[in-house]
Amino acid sequence: MSKSGGEEPRIGVFVCHCGTNIAGVVDVKEVAEYAKTLPNVVYATDYVYMCSDPGQELIKQAIKEHNLNRIVVAACSPRLHELTFRRTVSEAGLNPFLFEQANIREQNSWVHMDNPEEATRKAKDLVRMAVAKARLLEPLEPKEVPVEPAVLVIGGGIAGIQASLDLANKGIRVYLVEKEPSIGGNMIRLDKTFPTLDCSACILTPKMVDVSRHPNITLYAYSEVVEVDGYIGNFDVKILKKPRYVREDRCTGCGKCAEVCPVTVPNEFDLGLGPRKAIYIPFPQAVPAVYTIDMDHCIKCGLCVKACGELEAIDFDQKPEEVNVKVGTIIVATGFELFDARQKPEYGYGIYQNVITSLQFERLVNASGPTGGQIVRPSDGKPPKSVAILLCVGSRDQKALPYCSRICCMYSLKHAHQIKEKIPDAEVYILYMDIRSFGKGYEEFYNRVQHEGVKLIRGRASEIWEDPETKNLIVRAEDTFLGKPVELEVEMVILATGVIPNPATEPIRKALFITQSPDGFLLEAHPKLNPMSTTVDGIYLAGMCQGPKDIPDTVAQASAAASAASIPILQGKIVIEPIVANVDENLCGGCGICESVCPYGAVTVEEVGGKRKARVNEAKCKGCGSCGAACPSGAITVLHFKDDQILAQVDALLTG
Amino acid sequence: MSSEQDFKPLVVAFCCNWCSYAGADLAGTSRIQYPPNVRIIRVMCSGRVDPQFILRAFEKGADGVLVAGCHPGDCHYLKGNLYARRRVILLKRLLETIGIEPERLRLEWISASEGGKLAEVIHSFVKELEKLGPNPLKEVVK
């Protein structure tokens, strides 16, 4: 044991009850007694909560009293408490890497609840394996690296805006990347916000303007993150600025170009309900207020160039531009899209003109929208005298999205209120399964809307068809309170479509190596205690990209993510785990297989004293161990996961 | 050889820290039950699983070996899981030549959110091993 200071291993084993979480299934006392019989174990005990203060104190005391130099804790998953216990042993003067954790909760007591006998046997096996590895553990020195004092925020919706402003106000440099021509995301499309009926643009545009003016924020709109390399503290980011064909430094947003542009196409921002020109800003409050040419539709007639005149902002030859930035941490705030209502053909979206989605209604009712805020039905431009709102279109549907989208009940109640406000004599029906009004002031708003005369029918619509003459719609549903089918003839239908992860998230997810939940939203590090972080150090989540949520929750999470992302930056340096590849030059034959399999170019073969030897660049190595698995002579291995340490676990399991 | 009913196969599972080990933790947090025949060894990446680890497990009498990693394209270390796949395919051929049924070695992609899949894999693997019977090397070693 020369590498651990020549000492014979003196191992202490600590078996946690975790209340009844472990002890309710596993005979923890028997496991602790068994541990005492294992080679090099000089002390073993059990305790009710090992991670508690007295539990950690017990470990520290035992290290001193019994002169322990290796510690095994049999408890929960090391993914939960490895760092906790490393700190404990370190406080008692041991190197933190002389610690090994046996997972007897997540991977034992919780999955074999009806089989205490086998679970106890398994716990003993797992402890024996951990002790075998602990015997071979070596002290390692964590490395400190400086942190680049900047943050990348991906996505310029309300989540990205809030996170960027929080960080910038702390004095931290922020690079905010938005793929659309303007920041604002989906929130800027909304008219009012529930339940307070605040005007969405009124509360968002000041923040958008703050972003554009903040000295600490560099905004890359109409840009995409294409490559991310590195690790917490030191990410290298490649951003691609798409050509607008209008120079940002010259365009004043005066709009003379759009006035003369002869090409009119549907405006994506208005979800096709209104027009825009081939040279356009998506909406009047856009940030940056810079025009963009849609080259798919531009006919290069040159009228805009003339209208722009001396400003000479238009540049048909603009090319994509690559920008490289270095950041310490990253916040992903890539938002959502609406479920495609065409996937529920029984509701006729895309077939019947007067069936629209909830987001289209937002544009329709919005003063800056295509109708100037007048609610009219698409077929004849007349205000509808009867409207049916269908909830859970896509959501809570085993054939579509199994989850609840969390916002549709409330925005639909708001829509009902808005229709009643603008067309007082209109009949408004909401067809629902349950009304989920769980937030602050939400239930009160629900009551208010009921008192405004909106008719709520509990039942899911089964089908919609159109009267071809009147373009009215007949909605068939079951009223589950009355227990009988109903048919409603209405002049317009609004589908309260659920939300799905923004498809643009996927390439970013892959570039960052972060995981997703089965529903496709990004997976948080811990659903309760760390909902704004990912499992990758230095990468955080804000807003709908992590799961459906309303604006208050999005803003709260964005501020939380900003706070979390600022911690490494304010600390200035971070500790990197020393779990990296390591070469035994006596064994290395210089064949270079390790070099060819390393995904990071961290291993190179170099001439050392006339012989070819593998060398590891520890700054680049991430400790995956691909080299170790490929090395034919066992010369390269990964510290803390060395060949002999893993083989010792295998041997201990099968021969113990 | 013990009868099929008494035989409790033992599986050594190498799970990558980022996906499959986390998936196994999630199975626990979600209290998804599976047979107690598996012992998980944590590695940082499925690409870390040296063929000698697998061969050693069989040599010492493991009835099955599971290598579990992130789905292709999702590897925390870019392509370690693809190396694991190549190695497992080759090893299966080798196992056949030394008289070990290649079905005793399994490679599975299990993400951090697939606790249910991890449990299913173990269910089906244990079932298959029960049919195959004990590792034939155990007899040889005796």
mmCIF file of C-alpha atoms in Angstrom, chain A residues 42-337:
data_model
loop_
_atom_site.group_PDB
_atom_site.id
_atom_site.type_symbol
_atom_site.label_atom_id
_atom_site.label_comp_id
_atom_site.label_asym_id
_atom_site.label_seq_id
_atom_site.Cartn_x
_atom_site.Cartn_y
_atom_site.Cartn_z
ATOM 1 C CA VAL A 42 -11.394 -2.916 12.260
ATOM 2 C CA TYR A 43 -14.634 -1.203 13.157
ATOM 3 C CA ALA A 44 -18.271 -1.494 12.076
ATOM 4 C CA THR A 45 -21.465 -0.103 13.433
ATOM 5 C CA ASP A 46 -24.990 0.914 12.458
ATOM 6 C CA TYR A 47 -26.794 4.178 13.103
ATOM 7 C CA VAL A 48 -30.249 5.523 12.452
ATOM 8 C CA TYR A 49 -29.313 8.510 10.270
ATOM 9 C CA MET A 50 -25.708 8.439 9.138
ATOM 10 C CA CYS A 51 -25.971 11.741 7.235
ATOM 11 C CA SER A 52 -27.288 13.625 10.272
ATOM 12 C CA ASP A 53 -24.986 15.715 12.393
ATOM 13 C CA PRO A 54 -24.595 13.071 15.121
ATOM 14 C CA GLY A 55 -24.174 10.410 12.397
ATOM 15 C CA GLN A 56 -21.301 12.281 10.798
ATOM 16 C CA GLU A 57 -19.836 12.991 14.229
ATOM 17 C CA LEU A 58 -19.933 9.254 14.932
ATOM 18 C CA ILE A 59 -17.829 8.608 11.823
ATOM 19 C CA LYS A 60 -15.339 11.311 12.753
ATOM 20 C CA GLN A 61 -15.009 9.989 16.305
ATOM 21 C CA ALA A 62 -14.503 6.442 15.080
ATOM 22 C CA ILE A 63 -11.798 7.575 12.645
ATOM 23 C CA LYS A 64 -9.890 9.096 15.557
ATOM 24 C CA GLU A 65 -10.557 6.393 18.150
ATOM 25 C CA HIS A 66 -9.821 3.442 15.895
ATOM 26 C CA ASN A 67 -7.238 5.118 13.721
ATOM 27 C CA LEU A 68 -9.264 4.328 10.607
ATOM 28 C CA ASN A 69 -7.771 5.132 7.221
ATOM 29 C CA ARG A 70 -10.580 3.923 4.906
ATOM 30 C CA ILE A 71 -14.286 4.526 5.357
ATOM 31 C CA VAL A 72 -17.245 2.633 3.905
ATOM 32 C CA VAL A 73 -20.757 3.961 4.437
ATOM 33 C CA ALA A 74 -23.607 1.642 3.459
ATOM 34 C CA ALA A 75 -26.570 3.946 2.956
ATOM 35 C CA CYS A 76 -28.291 5.718 0.090
ATOM 36 C CA SER A 77 -26.894 6.269 -3.393
ATOM 37 C CA PRO A 78 -23.475 7.875 -3.701
ATOM 38 C CA ARG A 79 -25.147 10.179 -6.193
ATOM 39 C CA LEU A 80 -26.990 11.635 -3.197
ATOM 40 C CA HIS A 81 -24.461 11.728 -0.365
ATOM 41 C CA GLU A 82 -20.989 10.848 -1.610
ATOM 42 C CA LEU A 83 -19.944 14.502 -1.327
ATOM 43 C CA THR A 84 -21.447 14.767 2.171
ATOM 44 C CA PHE A 85 -19.429 11.841 3.469
ATOM 45 C CA ARG A 86 -16.268 12.833 1.609
ATOM 46 C CA ARG A 87 -16.492 16.089 3.532
ATOM 47 C CA THR A 88 -17.004 14.192 6.779
ATOM 48 C CA VAL A 89 -13.902 12.052 6.370
ATOM 49 C CA SER A 90 -11.953 15.054 5.207
ATOM 50 C CA GLU A 91 -12.939 16.941 8.366
ATOM 51 C CA ALA A 92 -11.547 14.044 10.361
ATOM 52 C CA GLY A 93 -8.227 14.480 8.596
ATOM 53 C CA LEU A 94 -8.519 11.719 6.000
ATOM 54 C CA ASN A 95 -8.145 12.218 2.282
ATOM 55 C CA PRO A 96 -11.731 12.499 0.965
ATOM 56 C CA PHE A 97 -11.107 9.857 -1.692
ATOM 57 C CA LEU A 98 -10.430 7.191 0.903
ATOM 58 C CA PHE A 99 -14.200 6.839 1.119
ATOM 59 C CA GLU A 100 -16.519 4.384 -0.599
ATOM 60 C CA GLN A 101 -20.302 4.220 -0.421
ATOM 61 C CA ALA A 102 -22.399 1.056 -0.719
ATOM 62 C CA ASN A 103 -25.829 1.777 -2.175
ATOM 63 C CA ILE A 104 -28.183 -0.292 -0.015
ATOM 64 C CA ARG A 105 -31.215 1.979 -0.303
ATOM 65 C CA GLU A 106 -32.067 3.038 -3.895
ATOM 66 C CA GLN A 107 -30.558 -0.156 -5.295
ATOM 67 C CA ASN A 108 -31.595 -2.506 -2.508
ATOM 68 C CA SER A 109 -34.101 -1.839 0.276
ATOM 69 C CA TRP A 110 -36.392 0.244 -1.966
ATOM 70 C CA VAL A 111 -36.463 -2.287 -4.790
ATOM 71 C CA HIS A 112 -36.766 -5.500 -2.780
ATOM 72 C CA MET A 113 -39.278 -4.360 -0.183
ATOM 73 C CA ASP A 114 -41.054 -7.695 0.017
ATOM 74 C CA ASN A 115 -37.893 -9.757 0.323
ATOM 75 C CA PRO A 116 -36.002 -8.801 3.493
ATOM 76 C CA GLU A 117 -33.946 -11.958 3.528
ATOM 77 C CA GLU A 118 -32.542 -11.503 0.030
ATOM 78 C CA ALA A 119 -32.186 -7.771 0.581
ATOM 79 C CA THR A 120 -30.066 -8.390 3.686
ATOM 80 C CA ARG A 121 -27.951 -10.880 1.767
ATOM 81 C CA LYS A 122 -27.546 -8.357 -1.043
ATOM 82 C CA ALA A 123 -26.607 -5.611 1.440
ATOM 83 C CA LYS A 124 -23.843 -7.848 2.777
ATOM 84 C CA ASP A 125 -22.586 -8.486 -0.769
ATOM 85 C CA LEU A 126 -22.600 -4.770 -1.540
ATOM 86 C CA VAL A 127 -20.726 -3.990 1.679
ATOM 87 C CA ARG A 128 -18.185 -6.714 0.929
ATOM 88 C CA MET A 129 -17.661 -5.255 -2.555
ATOM 89 C CA ALA A 130 -17.283 -1.741 -1.176
ATOM 90 C CA VAL A 131 -14.780 -2.918 1.435
ATOM 91 C CA ALA A 132 -12.806 -4.700 -1.293
ATOM 92 C CA LYS A 133 -12.620 -1.495 -3.292
ATOM 93 C CA ALA A 134 -11.906 0.612 -0.205
ATOM 94 C CA ARG A 135 -8.883 -1.555 0.536
ATOM 95 C CA LEU A 136 -7.345 -0.395 -2.739
ATOM 96 C CA LEU A 137 -8.398 3.257 -2.635
ATOM 97 C CA GLU A 138 -5.691 5.833 -3.032
ATOM 98 C CA PRO A 139 -5.614 9.401 -1.753
ATOM 99 C CA LEU A 140 -6.240 11.893 -4.543
ATOM 100 C CA GLU A 141 -5.783 15.630 -4.581
ATOM 101 C CA PRO A 142 -8.700 17.634 -5.974
ATOM 102 C CA LYS A 143 -7.621 20.310 -8.425
ATOM 103 C CA GLU A 144 -8.736 23.896 -8.263
ATOM 104 C CA VAL A 145 -9.369 25.684 -11.524
ATOM 105 C CA PRO A 146 -10.310 29.316 -12.114
ATOM 106 C CA VAL A 147 -13.839 30.079 -13.315
ATOM 107 C CA GLU A 148 -14.488 32.193 -16.390
ATOM 108 C CA PRO A 149 -16.618 35.044 -14.980
ATOM 109 C CA ALA A 150 -19.380 34.901 -17.595
ATOM 110 C CA VAL A 151 -22.616 33.007 -18.157
ATOM 111 C CA LEU A 152 -24.233 31.776 -21.362
ATOM 112 C CA VAL A 153 -28.030 31.961 -21.354
ATOM 113 C CA ILE A 154 -29.684 30.001 -24.167
ATOM 114 C CA GLY A 155 -33.174 31.239 -24.990
ATOM 115 C CA GLY A 156 -34.577 34.749 -24.735
ATOM 116 C CA GLY A 157 -38.064 34.142 -23.430
ATOM 117 C CA ILE A 158 -39.146 35.359 -20.023
ATOM 118 C CA ALA A 159 -36.984 32.676 -18.341
ATOM 119 C CA GLY A 160 -33.817 33.645 -20.207
ATOM 120 C CA ILE A 161 -34.556 37.350 -19.797
ATOM 121 C CA GLN A 162 -35.089 37.070 -16.048
ATOM 122 C CA ALA A 163 -31.977 34.928 -15.562
ATOM 123 C CA SER A 164 -29.857 37.284 -17.694
ATOM 124 C CA LEU A 165 -30.998 40.396 -15.827
ATOM 125 C CA ASP A 166 -30.422 38.810 -12.421
ATOM 126 C CA LEU A 167 -26.905 37.773 -13.380
ATOM 127 C CA ALA A 168 -26.082 41.061 -15.065
ATOM 128 C CA ASN A 169 -27.304 42.981 -12.034
ATOM 129 C CA LYS A 170 -24.872 40.981 -9.912
ATOM 130 C CA GLY A 171 -22.114 42.321 -12.122
ATOM 131 C CA ILE A 172 -21.655 39.133 -14.124
ATOM 132 C CA ARG A 173 -21.131 39.184 -17.903
ATOM 133 C CA VAL A 174 -23.978 37.451 -19.743
ATOM 134 C CA TYR A 175 -24.173 36.201 -23.326
ATOM 135 C CA LEU A 176 -27.844 35.784 -24.197
ATOM 136 C CA VAL A 177 -28.521 33.778 -27.348
ATOM 137 C CA GLU A 178 -31.950 33.776 -29.004
ATOM 138 C CA LYS A 179 -32.679 31.974 -32.263
ATOM 139 C CA GLU A 180 -35.559 34.227 -33.335
ATOM 140 C CA PRO A 181 -35.042 37.797 -34.629
ATOM 141 C CA SER A 182 -36.314 39.197 -31.292
ATOM 142 C CA ILE A 183 -36.246 38.181 -27.663
ATOM 143 C CA GLY A 184 -39.559 37.854 -25.822
ATOM 144 C CA GLY A 185 -40.368 34.205 -26.435
ATOM 145 C CA ASN A 186 -43.942 33.042 -26.155
ATOM 146 C CA MET A 187 -44.855 35.434 -23.352
ATOM 147 C CA ILE A 188 -44.629 38.454 -25.637
ATOM 148 C CA ARG A 189 -47.327 36.884 -27.815
ATOM 149 C CA LEU A 190 -49.801 36.816 -24.936
ATOM 150 C CA ASP A 191 -52.394 39.513 -24.379
ATOM 151 C CA LYS A 192 -53.218 39.380 -20.681
ATOM 152 C CA THR A 193 -51.773 37.173 -17.972
ATOM 153 C CA PHE A 194 -53.854 35.203 -15.502
ATOM 154 C CA PRO A 195 -55.161 35.741 -12.856
ATOM 155 C CA THR A 196 -54.315 39.429 -12.432
ATOM 156 C CA LEU A 197 -55.010 40.342 -16.095
ATOM 157 C CA ASP A 198 -51.768 42.273 -16.333
ATOM 158 C CA CYS A 199 -50.987 43.146 -19.912
ATOM 159 C CA SER A 200 -48.244 40.730 -20.911
ATOM 160 C CA ALA A 201 -46.335 43.133 -23.139
ATOM 161 C CA CYS A 202 -46.612 45.909 -20.518
ATOM 162 C CA ILE A 203 -44.762 43.801 -17.962
ATOM 163 C CA LEU A 204 -42.347 42.138 -20.372
ATOM 164 C CA THR A 205 -41.206 44.901 -22.741
ATOM 165 C CA PRO A 206 -39.460 46.934 -20.012
ATOM 166 C CA LYS A 207 -37.420 43.847 -19.176
ATOM 167 C CA MET A 208 -36.636 43.308 -22.860
ATOM 168 C CA VAL A 209 -35.420 46.857 -23.151
ATOM 169 C CA ASP A 210 -33.359 46.424 -19.960
ATOM 170 C CA VAL A 211 -31.676 43.431 -21.590
ATOM 171 C CA SER A 212 -30.767 45.409 -24.678
ATOM 172 C CA ARG A 213 -29.371 48.318 -22.653
ATOM 173 C CA HIS A 214 -27.620 46.467 -19.854
ATOM 174 C CA PRO A 215 -23.867 46.984 -20.047
ATOM 175 C CA ASN A 216 -23.245 43.442 -18.786
ATOM 176 C CA ILE A 217 -25.447 41.688 -21.337
ATOM 177 C CA THR A 218 -24.345 40.869 -24.849
ATOM 178 C CA LEU A 219 -27.408 39.879 -26.840
ATOM 179 C CA TYR A 220 -27.056 37.552 -29.799
ATOM 180 C CA ALA A 221 -30.518 37.525 -31.364
ATOM 181 C CA TYR A 222 -31.213 35.555 -34.536
ATOM 182 C CA SER A 223 -28.288 33.343 -33.435
ATOM 183 C CA GLU A 224 -27.817 29.758 -32.381
ATOM 184 C CA VAL A 225 -25.466 27.890 -30.090
ATOM 185 C CA VAL A 226 -23.791 25.332 -32.318
ATOM 186 C CA GLU A 227 -21.006 23.878 -30.220
ATOM 187 C CA VAL A 228 -20.098 23.704 -26.540
ATOM 188 C CA ASP A 229 -16.836 22.295 -25.287
ATOM 189 C CA GLY A 230 -15.217 22.169 -21.861
ATOM 190 C CA TYR A 231 -16.540 21.800 -18.361
ATOM 191 C CA ILE A 232 -17.804 23.848 -15.397
ATOM 192 C CA GLY A 233 -15.792 26.999 -15.059
ATOM 193 C CA ASN A 234 -14.391 26.783 -18.569
ATOM 194 C CA PHE A 235 -16.905 26.272 -21.340
ATOM 195 C CA ASP A 236 -15.971 27.241 -24.893
ATOM 196 C CA VAL A 237 -19.096 28.185 -26.814
ATOM 197 C CA LYS A 238 -19.491 28.628 -30.541
ATOM 198 C CA ILE A 239 -22.406 30.862 -31.539
ATOM 199 C CA LEU A 240 -23.621 31.213 -35.103
ATOM 200 C CA LYS A 241 -25.137 34.576 -35.995
ATOM 201 C CA LYS A 242 -27.529 33.985 -38.841
ATOM 202 C CA PRO A 243 -27.481 36.642 -41.563
ATOM 203 C CA ARG A 244 -30.337 39.147 -41.247
ATOM 204 C CA TYR A 245 -29.193 40.814 -44.474
ATOM 205 C CA VAL A 246 -29.688 44.011 -42.467
ATOM 206 C CA ARG A 247 -26.801 45.482 -40.533
ATOM 207 C CA GLU A 248 -27.610 45.669 -36.822
ATOM 208 C CA ASP A 249 -25.246 48.610 -36.351
ATOM 209 C CA ARG A 250 -27.000 50.715 -38.979
ATOM 210 C CA CYS A 251 -30.706 49.763 -38.877
ATOM 211 C CA THR A 252 -32.731 52.238 -36.824
ATOM 212 C CA GLY A 253 -35.952 50.225 -37.031
ATOM 213 C CA CYS A 254 -37.722 53.056 -38.878
ATOM 214 C CA GLY A 255 -39.667 50.603 -41.025
ATOM 215 C CA LYS A 256 -39.481 52.470 -44.344
ATOM 216 C CA CYS A 257 -38.148 49.287 -45.977
ATOM 217 C CA ALA A 258 -41.187 47.244 -44.991
ATOM 218 C CA GLU A 259 -43.533 49.954 -46.237
ATOM 219 C CA VAL A 260 -42.208 49.570 -49.785
ATOM 220 C CA CYS A 261 -41.595 45.812 -49.760
ATOM 221 C CA PRO A 262 -43.955 44.250 -52.325
ATOM 222 C CA VAL A 263 -43.885 40.726 -50.839
ATOM 223 C CA THR A 264 -46.480 39.789 -48.232
ATOM 224 C CA VAL A 265 -46.394 36.477 -46.357
ATOM 225 C CA PRO A 266 -48.134 35.186 -43.199
ATOM 226 C CA ASN A 267 -46.427 36.353 -39.994
ATOM 227 C CA GLU A 268 -45.175 33.384 -37.903
ATOM 228 C CA PHE A 269 -45.343 35.588 -34.828
ATOM 229 C CA ASP A 270 -49.116 35.918 -35.310
ATOM 230 C CA LEU A 271 -49.317 32.176 -36.031
ATOM 231 C CA GLY A 272 -50.383 32.876 -39.584
ATOM 232 C CA LEU A 273 -53.343 35.076 -38.631
ATOM 233 C CA GLY A 274 -51.779 38.273 -39.947
ATOM 234 C CA PRO A 275 -49.353 39.319 -42.700
ATOM 235 C CA ARG A 276 -45.813 40.558 -42.687
ATOM 236 C CA LYS A 277 -43.453 41.664 -45.440
ATOM 237 C CA ALA A 278 -40.357 39.819 -46.663
ATOM 238 C CA ILE A 279 -38.350 42.451 -44.741
ATOM 239 C CA TYR A 280 -39.847 42.573 -41.273
ATOM 240 C CA ILE A 281 -39.699 42.902 -37.546
ATOM 241 C CA PRO A 282 -41.881 40.226 -35.941
ATOM 242 C CA PHE A 283 -43.767 42.696 -33.705
ATOM 243 C CA PRO A 284 -43.560 46.420 -32.936
ATOM 244 C CA GLN A 285 -41.793 46.070 -29.549
ATOM 245 C CA ALA A 286 -39.114 43.714 -30.906
ATOM 246 C CA VAL A 287 -35.681 43.770 -29.250
ATOM 247 C CA PRO A 288 -33.401 44.399 -30.995
ATOM 248 C CA ALA A 289 -35.512 46.698 -33.159
ATOM 249 C CA VAL A 290 -33.713 45.565 -36.261
ATOM 250 C CA TYR A 291 -35.309 44.389 -39.485
ATOM 251 C CA THR A 292 -34.627 40.970 -40.966
ATOM 252 C CA ILE A 293 -34.976 39.833 -44.552
ATOM 253 C CA ASP A 294 -36.678 36.494 -45.105
ATOM 254 C CA MET A 295 -34.594 35.260 -48.035
ATOM 255 C CA ASP A 296 -37.020 32.401 -48.735
ATOM 256 C CA HIS A 297 -39.494 35.017 -49.936
ATOM 257 C CA CYS A 298 -37.387 38.090 -50.880
ATOM 258 C CA ILE A 299 -37.334 38.784 -54.619
ATOM 259 C CA LYS A 300 -34.350 41.135 -54.334
ATOM 260 C CA CYS A 301 -36.232 43.936 -56.090
ATOM 261 C CA GLY A 302 -34.099 46.459 -54.216
ATOM 262 C CA LEU A 303 -36.971 48.766 -53.170
ATOM 263 C CA CYS A 304 -35.943 48.415 -49.543
ATOM 264 C CA VAL A 305 -32.389 49.445 -50.381
ATOM 265 C CA LYS A 306 -33.717 52.639 -51.919
ATOM 266 C CA ALA A 307 -36.066 53.308 -49.005
ATOM 267 C CA CYS A 308 -33.248 52.778 -46.517
ATOM 268 C CA GLY A 309 -31.283 55.433 -48.344
ATOM 269 C CA GLU A 310 -28.218 56.870 -46.692
ATOM 270 C CA LEU A 311 -28.346 54.509 -43.736
ATOM 271 C CA GLU A 312 -27.246 51.727 -46.107
ATOM 272 C CA ALA A 313 -28.331 49.134 -43.582
ATOM 273 C CA ILE A 314 -29.365 46.505 -46.090
ATOM 274 C CA ASP A 315 -26.677 44.064 -47.127
ATOM 275 C CA PHE A 316 -27.757 41.226 -49.412
ATOM 276 C CA ASP A 317 -24.290 39.695 -49.158
ATOM 277 C CA GLN A 318 -24.260 39.274 -45.400
ATOM 278 C CA LYS A 319 -22.822 35.875 -44.381
ATOM 279 C CA PRO A 320 -23.339 33.777 -41.263
ATOM 280 C CA GLU A 321 -20.906 34.898 -38.609
ATOM 281 C CA GLU A 322 -19.232 32.716 -36.020
ATOM 282 C CA VAL A 323 -18.637 34.072 -32.525
ATOM 283 C CA ASN A 324 -16.647 32.274 -29.846
ATOM 284 C CA VAL A 325 -17.164 33.052 -26.175
ATOM 285 C CA LYS A 326 -15.824 31.573 -22.951
ATOM 286 C CA VAL A 327 -18.166 31.139 -19.991
ATOM 287 C CA GLY A 328 -18.069 29.557 -16.560
ATOM 288 C CA THR A 329 -21.667 28.360 -16.404
ATOM 289 C CA ILE A 330 -24.648 27.902 -18.722
ATOM 290 C CA ILE A 331 -28.399 28.347 -18.281
ATOM 291 C CA VAL A 332 -30.731 26.547 -20.679
ATOM 292 C CA ALA A 333 -34.052 28.364 -21.129
ATOM 293 C CA THR A 334 -35.277 27.050 -24.446
ATOM 294 C CA GLY A 335 -38.978 27.044 -23.641
ATOM 295 C CA PHE A 336 -41.839 25.210 -25.269
ATOM 296 C CA GLU A 337 -44.046 24.869 -28.284
#
